[in-house]
Coordinates of N, CA and C in Angstrom, one line a residue:
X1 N -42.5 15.9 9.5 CA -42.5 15.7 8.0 C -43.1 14.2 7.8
X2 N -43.9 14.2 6.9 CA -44.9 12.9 6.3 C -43.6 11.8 5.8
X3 N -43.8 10.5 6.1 CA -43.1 9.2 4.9 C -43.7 9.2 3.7
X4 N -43.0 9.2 2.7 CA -44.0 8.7 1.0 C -44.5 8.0 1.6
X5 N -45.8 7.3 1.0 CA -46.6 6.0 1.4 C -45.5 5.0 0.0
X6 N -45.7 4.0 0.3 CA -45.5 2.6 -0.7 C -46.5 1.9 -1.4
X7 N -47.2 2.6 -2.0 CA -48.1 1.5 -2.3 C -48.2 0.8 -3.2
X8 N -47.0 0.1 -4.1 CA -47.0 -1.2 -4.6 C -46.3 -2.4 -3.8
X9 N -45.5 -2.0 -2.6 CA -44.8 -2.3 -1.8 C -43.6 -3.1 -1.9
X10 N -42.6 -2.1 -2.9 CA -41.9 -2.8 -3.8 C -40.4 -2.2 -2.4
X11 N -40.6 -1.4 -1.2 CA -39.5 -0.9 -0.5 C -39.1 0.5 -0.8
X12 N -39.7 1.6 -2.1 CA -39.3 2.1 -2.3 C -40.4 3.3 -2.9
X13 N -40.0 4.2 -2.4 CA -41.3 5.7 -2.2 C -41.8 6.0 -3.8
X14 N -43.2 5.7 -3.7 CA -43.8 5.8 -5.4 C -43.4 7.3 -5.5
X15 N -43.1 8.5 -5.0 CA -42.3 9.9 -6.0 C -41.0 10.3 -4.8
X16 N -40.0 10.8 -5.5 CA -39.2 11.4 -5.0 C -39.6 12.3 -3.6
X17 N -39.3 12.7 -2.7 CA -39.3 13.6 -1.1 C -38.9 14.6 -0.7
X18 N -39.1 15.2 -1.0 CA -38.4 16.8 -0.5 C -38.2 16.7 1.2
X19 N -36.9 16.3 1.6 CA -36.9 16.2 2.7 C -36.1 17.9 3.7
X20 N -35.4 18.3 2.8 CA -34.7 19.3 3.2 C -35.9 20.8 3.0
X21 N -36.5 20.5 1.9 CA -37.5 21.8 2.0 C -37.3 22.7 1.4
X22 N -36.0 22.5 0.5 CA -35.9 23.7 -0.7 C -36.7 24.0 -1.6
X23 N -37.3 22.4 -2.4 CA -38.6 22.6 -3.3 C -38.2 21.9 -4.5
X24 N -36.9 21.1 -4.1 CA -36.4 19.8 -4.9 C -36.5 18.7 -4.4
X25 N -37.4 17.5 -5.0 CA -37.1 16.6 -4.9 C -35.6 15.4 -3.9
X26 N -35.5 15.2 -3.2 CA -33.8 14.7 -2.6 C -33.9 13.4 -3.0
X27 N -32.9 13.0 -3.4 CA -32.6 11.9 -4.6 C -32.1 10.1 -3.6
X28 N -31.2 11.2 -2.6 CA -30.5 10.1 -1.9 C -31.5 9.0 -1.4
X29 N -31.0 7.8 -1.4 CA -32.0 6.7 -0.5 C -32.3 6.9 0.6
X30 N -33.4 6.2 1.1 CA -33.6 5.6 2.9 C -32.5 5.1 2.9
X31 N -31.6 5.1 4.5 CA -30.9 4.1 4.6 C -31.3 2.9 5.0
X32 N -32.7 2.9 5.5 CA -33.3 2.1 6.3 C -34.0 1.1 5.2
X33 N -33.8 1.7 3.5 CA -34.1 0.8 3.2 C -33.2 0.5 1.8
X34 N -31.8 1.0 2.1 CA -30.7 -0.4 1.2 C -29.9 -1.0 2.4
X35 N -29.2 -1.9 1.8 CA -28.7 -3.4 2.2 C -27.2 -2.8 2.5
X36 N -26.6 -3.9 3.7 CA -25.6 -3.6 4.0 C -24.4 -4.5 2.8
X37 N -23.4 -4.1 2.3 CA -23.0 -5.1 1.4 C -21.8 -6.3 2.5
X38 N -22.4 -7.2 1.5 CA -21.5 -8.5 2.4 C -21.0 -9.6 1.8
X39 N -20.2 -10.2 2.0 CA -19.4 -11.4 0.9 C -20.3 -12.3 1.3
X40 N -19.9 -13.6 0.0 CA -21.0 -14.7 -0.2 C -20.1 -15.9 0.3
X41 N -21.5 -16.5 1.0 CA -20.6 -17.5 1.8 C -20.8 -18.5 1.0
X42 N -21.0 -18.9 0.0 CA -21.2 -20.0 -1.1 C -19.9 -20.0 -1.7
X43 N -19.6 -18.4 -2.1 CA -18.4 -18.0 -3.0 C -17.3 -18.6 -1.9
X44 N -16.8 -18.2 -1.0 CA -16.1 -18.5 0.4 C -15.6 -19.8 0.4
X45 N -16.8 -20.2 0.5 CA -17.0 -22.0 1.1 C -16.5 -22.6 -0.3
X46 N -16.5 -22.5 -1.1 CA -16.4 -23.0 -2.4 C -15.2 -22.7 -2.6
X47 N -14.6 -21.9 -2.3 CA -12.6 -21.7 -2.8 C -12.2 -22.3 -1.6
X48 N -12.3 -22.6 -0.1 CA -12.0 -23.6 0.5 C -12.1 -24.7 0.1
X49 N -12.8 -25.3 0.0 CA -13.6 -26.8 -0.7 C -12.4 -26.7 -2.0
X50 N -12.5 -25.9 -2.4 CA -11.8 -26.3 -3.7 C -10.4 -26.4 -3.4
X51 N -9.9 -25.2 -2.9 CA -7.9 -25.9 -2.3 C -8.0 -27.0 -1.8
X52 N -8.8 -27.0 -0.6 CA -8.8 -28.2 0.3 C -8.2 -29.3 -0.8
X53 N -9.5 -29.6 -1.8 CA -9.4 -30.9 -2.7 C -8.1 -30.9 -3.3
X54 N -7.5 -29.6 -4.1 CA -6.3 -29.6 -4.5 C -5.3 -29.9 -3.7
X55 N -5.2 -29.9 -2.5 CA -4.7 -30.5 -1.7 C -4.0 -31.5 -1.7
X56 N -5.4 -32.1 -1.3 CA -5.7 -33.7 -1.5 C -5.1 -34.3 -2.5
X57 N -5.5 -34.0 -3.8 CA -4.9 -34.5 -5.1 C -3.2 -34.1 -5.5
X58 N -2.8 -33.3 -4.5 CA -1.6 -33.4 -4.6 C -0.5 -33.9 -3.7
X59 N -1.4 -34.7 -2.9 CA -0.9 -35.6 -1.6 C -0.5 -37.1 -2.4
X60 N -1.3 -37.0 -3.5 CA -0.9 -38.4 -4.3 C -2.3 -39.5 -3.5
X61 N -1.7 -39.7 -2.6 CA -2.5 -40.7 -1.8 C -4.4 -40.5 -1.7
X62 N -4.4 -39.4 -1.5 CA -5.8 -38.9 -1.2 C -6.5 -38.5 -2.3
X63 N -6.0 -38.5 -3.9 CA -6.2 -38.6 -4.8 C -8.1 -38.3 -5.4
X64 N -8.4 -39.6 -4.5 CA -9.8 -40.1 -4.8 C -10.6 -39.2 -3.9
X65 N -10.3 -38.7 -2.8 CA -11.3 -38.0 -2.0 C -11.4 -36.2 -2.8
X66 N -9.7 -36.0 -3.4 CA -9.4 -34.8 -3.6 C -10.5 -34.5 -5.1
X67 N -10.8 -35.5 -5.8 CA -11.5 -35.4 -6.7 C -12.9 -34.9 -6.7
X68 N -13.5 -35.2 -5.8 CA -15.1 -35.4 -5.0 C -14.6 -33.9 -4.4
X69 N -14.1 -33.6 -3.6 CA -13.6 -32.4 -3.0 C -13.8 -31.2 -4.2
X70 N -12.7 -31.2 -4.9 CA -12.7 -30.5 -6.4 C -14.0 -30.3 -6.8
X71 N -15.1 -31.6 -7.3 CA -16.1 -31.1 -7.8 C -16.8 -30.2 -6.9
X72 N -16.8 -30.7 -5.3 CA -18.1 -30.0 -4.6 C -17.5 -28.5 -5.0
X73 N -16.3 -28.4 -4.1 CA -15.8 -27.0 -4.3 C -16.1 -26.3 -5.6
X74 N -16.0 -26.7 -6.8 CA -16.2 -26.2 -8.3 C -17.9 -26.0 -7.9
X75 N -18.9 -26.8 -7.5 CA -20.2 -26.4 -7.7 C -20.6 -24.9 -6.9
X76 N -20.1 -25.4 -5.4 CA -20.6 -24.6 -4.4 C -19.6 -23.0 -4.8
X77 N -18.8 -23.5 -5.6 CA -18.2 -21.6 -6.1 C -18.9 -21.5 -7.4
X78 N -19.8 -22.3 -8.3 CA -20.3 -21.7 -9.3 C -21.5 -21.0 -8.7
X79 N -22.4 -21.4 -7.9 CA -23.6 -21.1 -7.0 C -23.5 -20.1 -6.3
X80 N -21.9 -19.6 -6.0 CA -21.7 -18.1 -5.5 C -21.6 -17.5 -6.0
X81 N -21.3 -17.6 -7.3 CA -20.8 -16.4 -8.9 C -22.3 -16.8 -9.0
X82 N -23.2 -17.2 -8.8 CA -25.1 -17.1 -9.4 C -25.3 -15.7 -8.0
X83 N -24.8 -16.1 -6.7 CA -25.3 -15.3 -5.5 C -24.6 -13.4 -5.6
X84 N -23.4 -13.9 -6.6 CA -23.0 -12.3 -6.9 C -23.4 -11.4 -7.5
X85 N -24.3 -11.7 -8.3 CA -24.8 -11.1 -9.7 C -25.8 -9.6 -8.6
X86 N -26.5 -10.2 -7.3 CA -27.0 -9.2 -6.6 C -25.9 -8.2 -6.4
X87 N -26.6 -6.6 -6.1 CA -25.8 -5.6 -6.2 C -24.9 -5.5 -4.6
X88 N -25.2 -6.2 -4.2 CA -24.9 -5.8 -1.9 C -24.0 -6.7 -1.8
X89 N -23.8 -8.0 -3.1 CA -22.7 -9.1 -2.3 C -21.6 -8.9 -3.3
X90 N -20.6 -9.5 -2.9 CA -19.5 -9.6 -3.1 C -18.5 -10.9 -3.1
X91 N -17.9 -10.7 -3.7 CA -17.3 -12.6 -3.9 C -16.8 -13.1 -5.0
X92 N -16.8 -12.2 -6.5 CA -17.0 -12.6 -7.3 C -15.5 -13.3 -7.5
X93 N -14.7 -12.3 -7.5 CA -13.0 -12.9 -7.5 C -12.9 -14.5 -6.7
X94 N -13.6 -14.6 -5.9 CA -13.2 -15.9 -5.0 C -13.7 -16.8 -5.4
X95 N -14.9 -16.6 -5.9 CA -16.0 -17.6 -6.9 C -15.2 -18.2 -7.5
X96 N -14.6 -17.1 -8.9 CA -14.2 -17.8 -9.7 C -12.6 -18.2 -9.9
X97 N -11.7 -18.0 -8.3 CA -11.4 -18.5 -8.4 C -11.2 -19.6 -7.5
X98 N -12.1 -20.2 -7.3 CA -12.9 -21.6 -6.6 C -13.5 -22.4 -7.8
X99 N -14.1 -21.9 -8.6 CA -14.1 -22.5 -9.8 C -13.0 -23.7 -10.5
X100 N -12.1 -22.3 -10.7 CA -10.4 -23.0 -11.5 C -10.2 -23.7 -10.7
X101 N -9.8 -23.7 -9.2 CA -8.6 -24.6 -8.8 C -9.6 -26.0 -8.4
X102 N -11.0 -25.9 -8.4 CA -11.9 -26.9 -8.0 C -12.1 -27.7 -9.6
X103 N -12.0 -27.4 -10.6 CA -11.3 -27.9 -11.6 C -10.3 -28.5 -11.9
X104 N -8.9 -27.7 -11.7 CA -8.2 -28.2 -12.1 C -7.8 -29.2 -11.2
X105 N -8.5 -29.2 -9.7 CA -8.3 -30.2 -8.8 C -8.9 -31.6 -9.5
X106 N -10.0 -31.6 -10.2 CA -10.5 -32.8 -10.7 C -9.6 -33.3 -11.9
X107 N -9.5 -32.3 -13.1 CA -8.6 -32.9 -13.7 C -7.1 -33.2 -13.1
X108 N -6.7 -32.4 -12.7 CA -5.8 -33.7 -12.0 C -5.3 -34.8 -11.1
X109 N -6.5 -34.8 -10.4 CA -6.8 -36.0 -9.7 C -7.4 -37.3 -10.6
X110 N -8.0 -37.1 -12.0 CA -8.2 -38.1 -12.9 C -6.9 -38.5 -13.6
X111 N -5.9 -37.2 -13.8 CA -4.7 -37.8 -14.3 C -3.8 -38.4 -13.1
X112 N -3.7 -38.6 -11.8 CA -2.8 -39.0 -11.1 C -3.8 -40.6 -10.8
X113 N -5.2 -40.4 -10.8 CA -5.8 -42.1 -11.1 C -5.7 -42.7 -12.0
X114 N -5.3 -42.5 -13.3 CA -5.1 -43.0 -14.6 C -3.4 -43.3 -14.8
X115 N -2.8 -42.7 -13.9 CA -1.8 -43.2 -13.8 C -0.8 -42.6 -14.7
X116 N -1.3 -41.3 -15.6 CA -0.5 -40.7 -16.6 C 0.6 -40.2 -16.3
X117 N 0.6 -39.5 -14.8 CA 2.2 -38.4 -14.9 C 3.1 -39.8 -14.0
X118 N 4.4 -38.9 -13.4 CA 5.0 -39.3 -12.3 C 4.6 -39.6 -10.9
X119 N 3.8 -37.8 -11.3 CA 3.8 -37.6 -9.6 C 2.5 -36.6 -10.3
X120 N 1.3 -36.3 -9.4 CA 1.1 -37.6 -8.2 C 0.9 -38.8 -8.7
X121 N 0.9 -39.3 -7.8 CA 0.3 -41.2 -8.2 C -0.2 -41.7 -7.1
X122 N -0.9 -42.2 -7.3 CA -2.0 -43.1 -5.8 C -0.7 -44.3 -5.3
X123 N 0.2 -44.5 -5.6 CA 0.7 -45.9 -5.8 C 1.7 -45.7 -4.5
X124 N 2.3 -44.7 -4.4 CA 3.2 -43.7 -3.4 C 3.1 -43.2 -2.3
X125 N 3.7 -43.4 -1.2 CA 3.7 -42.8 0.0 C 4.2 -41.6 0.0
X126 N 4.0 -40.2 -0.9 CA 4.5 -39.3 -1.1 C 4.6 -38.0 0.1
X127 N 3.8 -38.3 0.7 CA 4.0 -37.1 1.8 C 5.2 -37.9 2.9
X128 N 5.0 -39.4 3.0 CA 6.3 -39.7 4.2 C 7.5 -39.4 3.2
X129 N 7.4 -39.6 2.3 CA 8.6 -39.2 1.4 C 9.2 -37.9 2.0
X130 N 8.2 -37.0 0.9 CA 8.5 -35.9 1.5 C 9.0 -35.2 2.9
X131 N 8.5 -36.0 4.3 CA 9.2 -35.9 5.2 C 10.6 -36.8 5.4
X132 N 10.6 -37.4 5.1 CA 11.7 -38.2 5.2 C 13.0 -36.9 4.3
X133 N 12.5 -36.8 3.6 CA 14.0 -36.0 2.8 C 13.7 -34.5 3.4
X134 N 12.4 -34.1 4.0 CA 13.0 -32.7 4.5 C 13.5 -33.2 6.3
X135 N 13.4 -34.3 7.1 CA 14.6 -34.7 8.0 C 15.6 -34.3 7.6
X136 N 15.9 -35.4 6.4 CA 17.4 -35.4 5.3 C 18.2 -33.7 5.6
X137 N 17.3 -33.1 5.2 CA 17.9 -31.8 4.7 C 18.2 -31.3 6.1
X138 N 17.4 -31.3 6.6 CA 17.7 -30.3 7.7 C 18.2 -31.3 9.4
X139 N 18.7 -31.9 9.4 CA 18.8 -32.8 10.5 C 20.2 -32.4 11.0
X140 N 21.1 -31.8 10.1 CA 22.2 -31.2 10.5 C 22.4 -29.7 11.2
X141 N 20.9 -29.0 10.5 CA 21.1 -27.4 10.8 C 20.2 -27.2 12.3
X142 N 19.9 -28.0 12.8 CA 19.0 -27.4 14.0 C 19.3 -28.4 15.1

């Protein structure tokens, strides 16, 4: 049995194929010529980047790095929600939410440099804290 020819060479048979030989047209694709579907590594990389930063900004201390973090993460997940719009990837959930938390990582790493809440605050050794009182707690049970 003949291939359609392609001749605008767009991937895809200028008329329908009668491959079975009934005397209808068969609708299904080549497999050989759609895409296998796969997550976006921008979308990915970008909700890491983005906790990571949140992280950071909620260490108090690291504050300043967690903010730079936040942004990248917020870019490189907006540039995955651009890479999802194709039909084969996938990501979109992760994108956006690499977005939010790569946001809200910046705004609140501006309010813990500005000095507005309690906590975080750059000014504080807050994670030995924090170890120091979970010793406290548990120094008697183990």
């Amino acid at each position: 049995m003949a291939r359609p020819v392609d001749a605008d060479g767009d991937g895809r048979p200028d008329r329908p194929v009668d491959i079975d030989g009934d005397g209808r047209p068969d609708r299904e694709p080549d497999p050989a010529l759609t895409k296998k579907p796969r997550a976006s590594l921008l979308a990915t990389l970008g909700l890491i980047v983005s906790v990571v930063g949140a992280l950071f900004v909620l260490s108090g201390t690291l504050a300043g790095y967690g903010i730079g973090l936040g942004a990248v993460g917020a870019v490189l997940a907006v540039l995955g929600l651009i890479a999802t719009r194709r039909r084969h990837v996938a990501g979109k959930t992760d994108a956006l939410i690499g977005v939010a938390v790569g946001i809200a990582a910046v705004v609140l790493g501006v309010v813990a440099m500005t000095g507005q809440f309690d906590w975080p605050t750059t000014d504080g050794e807050w994670v030995g804290r924090f170890r120091e009182w979970l010793d406290s707690q548990f120094a008697d049970r183990f």
